[in-house]
Amino acid sequence: MIKIKHGDFMALVILFLVGSAVMLDVGRTALKDSWLAIFLGMLSSLPLVLVYYWIYASQKGKTFFEIFQYAFGKFGGKIMTFLYIIYFIYITSRILRDFSEVLQIVAFGEVSLVVLAFIMMLSIMYYTCKSIDLIFKISKYLFLIIITAFFASIIFEIVSGIIDIGNVLPVLENGWGPVVKTVFPKIITFPFGELIVIIAFFSEVEEKKGMLLKLLTGTFIAGAMLMTTSFIHVSILGAKTVERTHFPLLTAVSVINISDFIQRVDALIVILIIILGFIKTGLFFIASVETSKQLIGSKENFIIVPIGLLVTYCSMAISANFPQHIEEGLNYVPYYLHIPFQIVLPMVMMAIIMIKKKIKKEAIFSS
């Protein structure tokens, strides 16, 4: 079996976390303190990330489905696996809608939204048919492209002279209230809590020391990138504009102008969107497919097409328009889906595994 290398794993974690979070600016409801909210959200999510790793480490080598069966029993494990498959499919649909909408706005205004979503899903379905480690292998090369575009856009914004630090000051102008409300549950669950999907791939990563370090390092790097972009968005556009804008990233780069020579670096943004959209949508989709195959006890790929078509349909059906889609994603999904699936159920599973291990240990000593 081909194992995923730790470097590839870390690169994918970074791309996954930056994903749609960089487009939507997840900290913007904290206004001028959006960067601070992201920083605190990242720190607050670390115990959750450690829980995800502990669940895997306690059952090293087992798949997502096998861990569920150990924790909840044969029947309960199947129910829990099915629920997570539905969750993964729904989140895949939401992410696909995010990136389809922004691609239509930036570059493909004449192309139907459903066509953009279907084309992106076709490419993801193709990669899903290949070895599971393929998306990890290409992630380190895609990361180099992303980090280059990331620093290039920052340099252009600085050289353009459009950054005004005064827009970010004073810190905590509105107190801790907006920051705390933004940190929980929004930033903890999106994007950091979405690392729950990584459990589905832990068993494919090389079993060497340093895996946890790579996971935490990837989380810190992604958090730093999100903090930086959020800080720059507010310093360029102002907190109120960032809060009202669907895609602050697009608006911020649209005002870049270096001596009337370098203007509107939309090409950089299109590259960012395509790569980040492919990685984040792809990871959730592959997790839903692989977990489905484990549930039905099949290694065949026939399930890829129906799930891909279902995701494409759901991405269009989940909301009537994009403002409604954003409203649901920021104000309802964290409370009714993310908290149960990212926090409550993993904590319950960890508690059950700990109890079972303690009982087993006591039984060994008593015998």
XYZ file of C-alpha atoms in Angstrom:
367
model
C 0.000 0.000 0.000
C 1.297 3.461 -0.948
C 1.501 5.708 2.096
C 1.065 9.487 2.115
C 4.276 11.346 2.978
C 4.240 13.783 5.887
C 5.305 16.765 3.736
C 2.455 16.156 1.307
C 0.089 15.782 4.246
C 1.100 19.141 5.751
C 0.818 20.947 2.400
C -2.682 19.626 1.915
C -3.718 20.635 5.446
C -2.614 24.212 4.688
C -4.436 24.374 1.342
C -7.522 22.779 2.874
C -7.742 25.259 5.754
C -7.054 28.333 3.617
C -9.629 27.069 1.081
C -12.835 29.068 0.964
C -11.980 30.800 4.272
C -9.593 33.202 2.526
C -12.266 34.236 0.015
C -15.014 34.807 2.552
C -12.724 36.347 5.220
C -14.055 34.297 8.113
C -13.204 36.899 10.746
C -14.991 39.857 9.196
C -17.860 39.974 11.712
C -15.232 41.039 14.267
C -14.726 44.165 12.104
C -11.315 45.796 12.743
C -10.305 42.889 14.954
C -10.908 40.200 12.330
C -7.233 39.217 12.346
C -7.331 38.857 16.138
C -10.476 36.736 15.944
C -8.761 34.401 13.469
C -5.698 34.134 15.702
C -7.800 33.312 18.767
C -9.986 30.976 16.727
C -6.914 29.072 15.567
C -5.586 28.751 19.135
C -9.013 27.727 20.448
C -9.307 25.032 17.787
C -6.032 23.322 18.722
C -7.591 21.173 21.506
C -10.136 20.011 18.933
C -7.383 19.133 16.467
C -5.649 17.184 19.250
C -8.890 15.296 19.878
C -9.037 14.300 16.202
C -5.454 13.077 16.326
C -5.991 11.234 19.633
C -8.983 9.375 18.171
C -6.787 8.146 15.330
C -3.722 7.463 17.502
C -5.781 5.367 19.924
C -6.886 3.177 17.030
C -3.808 3.489 14.823
C -4.138 1.857 11.421
C -7.942 1.681 11.521
C -10.163 3.445 8.991
C -12.804 6.019 9.894
C -15.491 3.316 9.651
C -13.534 0.862 11.827
C -12.989 3.507 14.523
C -16.734 4.190 14.602
C -17.471 0.487 14.932
C -15.049 0.150 17.809
C -16.573 3.126 19.636
C -20.288 2.621 18.921
C -20.555 -1.092 18.128
C -21.341 -2.777 14.828
C -24.810 -1.315 14.260
C -24.164 2.051 15.940
C -20.918 2.397 13.993
C -22.773 1.991 10.706
C -25.333 4.626 11.720
C -22.604 7.071 12.719
C -20.663 6.421 9.521
C -23.771 7.042 7.433
C -24.445 10.321 9.248
C -20.897 11.520 8.589
C -21.194 10.551 4.926
C -24.284 12.772 4.658
C -22.407 15.543 6.461
C -19.408 15.257 4.129
C -21.645 15.280 1.050
C -23.522 18.356 2.263
C -20.341 20.285 3.061
C -18.882 19.266 -0.315
C -21.978 20.751 -1.949
C -21.618 24.009 -0.032
C -17.943 24.375 -0.925
C -18.640 23.574 -4.578
C -21.294 26.307 -4.618
C -18.839 28.794 -3.037
C -16.182 28.309 -5.674
C -18.602 28.049 -8.593
C -20.116 31.403 -7.627
C -16.774 33.172 -7.305
C -15.473 31.700 -10.582
C -18.571 32.958 -12.350
C -18.058 36.445 -10.881
C -14.327 36.646 -11.620
C -13.860 34.938 -14.966
C -16.859 33.098 -16.385
C -19.794 35.471 -16.219
C -21.413 34.039 -19.352
C -21.200 30.431 -18.191
C -24.084 28.847 -16.292
C -23.438 28.206 -12.604
C -24.441 24.560 -12.880
C -22.026 24.063 -15.791
C -19.129 25.475 -13.748
C -20.047 23.263 -10.805
C -20.331 20.181 -13.023
C -16.970 20.807 -14.724
C -15.217 21.214 -11.387
C -16.909 18.089 -10.051
C -15.897 16.097 -13.137
C -12.225 16.864 -12.506
C -12.592 15.893 -8.845
C -14.389 12.661 -9.774
C -11.551 11.817 -12.160
C -8.915 12.225 -9.448
C -11.051 10.242 -7.021
C -10.910 7.297 -9.432
C -7.138 7.273 -9.067
C -5.047 6.337 -6.043
C -6.216 8.033 -2.839
C -2.752 9.472 -2.290
C -2.667 11.302 -5.641
C -4.346 14.466 -4.365
C -1.782 14.526 -1.534
C 1.127 14.076 -3.964
C 0.137 17.074 -6.077
C -0.651 19.244 -3.033
C 2.982 20.217 -2.381
C 3.333 21.540 -5.945
C 0.005 23.355 -5.709
C 1.133 24.814 -2.379
C 4.170 26.374 -4.085
C 1.860 28.047 -6.602
C -0.473 29.271 -3.867
C 2.280 30.643 -1.635
C 3.868 32.432 -4.614
C 0.538 34.019 -5.578
C -0.102 34.855 -1.915
C 3.158 36.771 -1.455
C 2.944 38.366 -4.916
C -0.487 39.824 -4.153
C 0.733 41.166 -0.776
C 3.766 42.806 -2.423
C 1.551 44.387 -5.096
C -0.800 45.740 -2.411
C 2.095 47.216 -0.409
C 3.801 48.764 -3.449
C 0.459 50.191 -4.625
C 0.266 52.183 -1.410
C -3.340 51.163 -0.812
C -2.749 49.774 2.676
C -3.832 52.106 5.483
C -2.981 50.721 8.934
C -5.272 53.332 10.424
C -8.248 51.288 9.199
C -7.252 48.506 11.610
C -6.798 50.736 14.658
C -7.672 50.971 17.475
C -7.526 47.332 18.504
C -10.663 46.117 20.302
C -12.482 49.339 19.507
C -15.825 47.552 20.048
C -14.628 45.429 22.965
C -14.309 41.662 23.169
C -17.951 40.931 22.285
C -17.692 40.819 18.455
C -14.395 38.928 18.673
C -15.741 36.219 20.975
C -18.911 35.787 18.902
C -16.795 35.420 15.767
C -14.369 32.958 17.348
C -17.111 30.615 18.557
C -18.646 28.951 16.804
C -17.741 30.502 13.447
C -13.949 30.386 13.178
C -13.442 27.335 15.366
C -15.812 25.353 13.141
C -14.940 27.063 9.845
C -12.295 26.378 8.772
C -10.396 24.706 11.640
C -13.079 22.296 12.828
C -13.451 21.009 9.283
C -10.211 19.116 9.892
C -12.524 16.376 11.186
C -12.456 15.124 7.593
C -8.719 14.474 7.936
C -9.484 11.512 10.223
C -10.681 9.694 7.105
C -7.115 9.908 5.719
C -4.982 9.372 8.828
C -4.675 5.644 8.181
C -3.108 6.399 4.783
C -0.326 8.599 6.189
C 3.127 7.175 6.880
C 3.284 5.878 10.440
C 6.321 7.802 11.593
C 6.919 10.198 14.447
C 6.172 13.770 13.522
C 2.703 13.370 12.047
C 1.093 15.406 14.830
C 3.770 18.076 14.444
C 3.022 18.337 10.722
C -0.696 18.628 11.449
C -0.183 21.413 13.995
C 2.408 23.197 11.830
C 0.030 23.150 8.874
C -2.714 24.577 11.092
C -0.449 27.413 12.299
C 0.739 28.291 8.774
C -2.808 28.346 7.437
C -3.902 30.468 10.398
C -1.057 32.924 9.744
C -2.059 33.225 6.078
C -5.695 33.853 6.988
C -4.712 36.412 9.647
C -2.494 38.259 7.165
C -5.107 38.426 4.418
C -7.793 39.509 6.868
C -5.562 42.274 8.260
C -4.784 43.494 4.745
C -8.431 43.398 3.632
C -9.463 45.665 6.500
C -6.491 47.991 6.041
C -7.347 48.431 2.346
C -11.145 48.457 2.352
C -12.127 49.342 5.899
C -13.972 47.054 8.309
C -17.506 48.008 7.231
C -16.793 47.401 3.539
C -15.222 44.016 4.296
C -18.260 43.030 6.356
C -20.676 43.941 3.537
C -18.665 42.399 0.692
C -19.256 38.768 -0.302
C -15.646 38.282 -1.460
C -13.278 40.795 0.222
C -10.289 39.133 -1.459
C -11.587 40.065 -4.919
C -12.451 43.616 -3.904
C -9.046 44.174 -2.275
C -6.992 43.084 -5.293
C -9.238 45.015 -7.670
C -7.804 48.323 -6.407
C -4.163 47.361 -7.003
C -2.490 49.891 -9.283
C 1.279 50.172 -9.661
C 2.149 53.150 -11.889
C -0.773 52.289 -14.192
C 1.287 49.264 -15.260
C 0.192 46.489 -12.911
C -3.552 46.677 -12.352
C -6.215 44.172 -11.281
C -4.307 40.981 -10.717
C -7.429 38.919 -11.367
C -5.387 36.168 -13.012
C -3.675 35.480 -9.671
C -7.041 35.218 -7.956
C -8.428 32.847 -10.589
C -5.415 30.577 -10.022
C -5.957 30.727 -6.271
C -9.666 29.962 -6.586
C -9.262 27.001 -8.917
C -6.530 25.361 -6.828
C -8.096 25.980 -3.414
C -11.545 25.011 -4.678
C -10.218 21.786 -6.161
C -8.375 20.803 -2.972
C -11.080 21.596 -0.444
C -13.993 20.228 -2.460
C -11.902 17.230 -3.474
C -10.898 16.281 0.060
C -14.470 16.294 1.365
C -15.674 14.429 -1.727
C -12.972 11.745 -1.503
C -13.745 11.311 2.211
C -17.439 10.796 1.438
C -16.627 8.281 -1.311
C -14.026 6.305 0.656
C -16.189 6.200 3.783
C -19.170 5.068 1.681
C -17.061 2.261 0.214
C -16.044 1.171 3.716
C -19.674 1.210 4.845
C -20.915 -0.991 1.996
C -17.798 -3.167 2.054
C -16.698 -2.518 -1.509
C -13.448 -1.348 -3.072
C -15.015 -0.555 -6.438
C -15.389 3.020 -7.692
C -18.930 2.721 -9.061
C -20.212 4.907 -6.210
C -18.198 7.925 -7.401
C -20.611 8.902 -10.191
C -23.871 8.893 -8.164
C -22.264 10.783 -5.271
C -20.700 13.275 -7.708
C -24.045 13.915 -9.391
C -25.742 14.220 -5.992
C -23.163 16.782 -4.852
C -23.590 18.818 -8.045
C -27.383 18.810 -7.701
C -27.267 19.706 -3.991
C -24.823 22.560 -4.633
C -27.482 24.239 -6.754
C -30.515 23.219 -4.663
C -29.333 24.159 -1.157
C -30.176 27.854 -1.617
C -32.039 30.056 -4.057
C -29.251 32.627 -4.401
C -25.750 33.335 -3.147
C -26.632 35.818 -0.353
C -28.982 33.194 1.088
C -26.251 30.589 0.719
C -23.791 32.758 2.681
C -26.403 33.524 5.342
C -27.069 29.822 5.905
C -23.364 28.988 5.931
C -22.403 31.602 8.516
C -25.460 31.670 10.790
C -27.071 28.222 10.702
C -24.602 25.550 9.567
C -22.115 26.174 12.443
C -24.803 25.654 15.094
C -26.849 22.819 13.608
C -24.166 20.824 11.765
C -20.609 21.837 12.614
C -20.947 21.814 16.401
C -22.563 18.328 16.523
C -20.270 16.726 13.922
C -17.026 18.544 14.699
C -17.218 18.925 18.475
C -19.952 16.934 20.237
C -19.688 13.563 18.467
C -15.853 13.457 18.397
C -15.789 14.281 22.133
C -18.342 11.537 22.807
C -16.340 9.105 20.692
C -13.124 9.960 22.530
C -14.837 9.466 25.899
C -16.224 6.064 24.861
C -12.842 4.895 23.551
C -11.156 5.998 26.784
C -13.727 4.136 28.885
C -13.409 0.988 26.768
C -9.634 1.074 27.018
C -9.806 1.518 30.780
C -12.227 -1.388 31.143
C -10.039 -3.569 28.941
C -6.930 -2.638 30.951
C -8.651 -3.382 34.251
C -9.866 -6.732 32.912
C -6.291 -7.677 31.905
C -4.894 -6.807 35.336
C -7.719 -8.580 37.182
C -7.127 -11.745 35.194
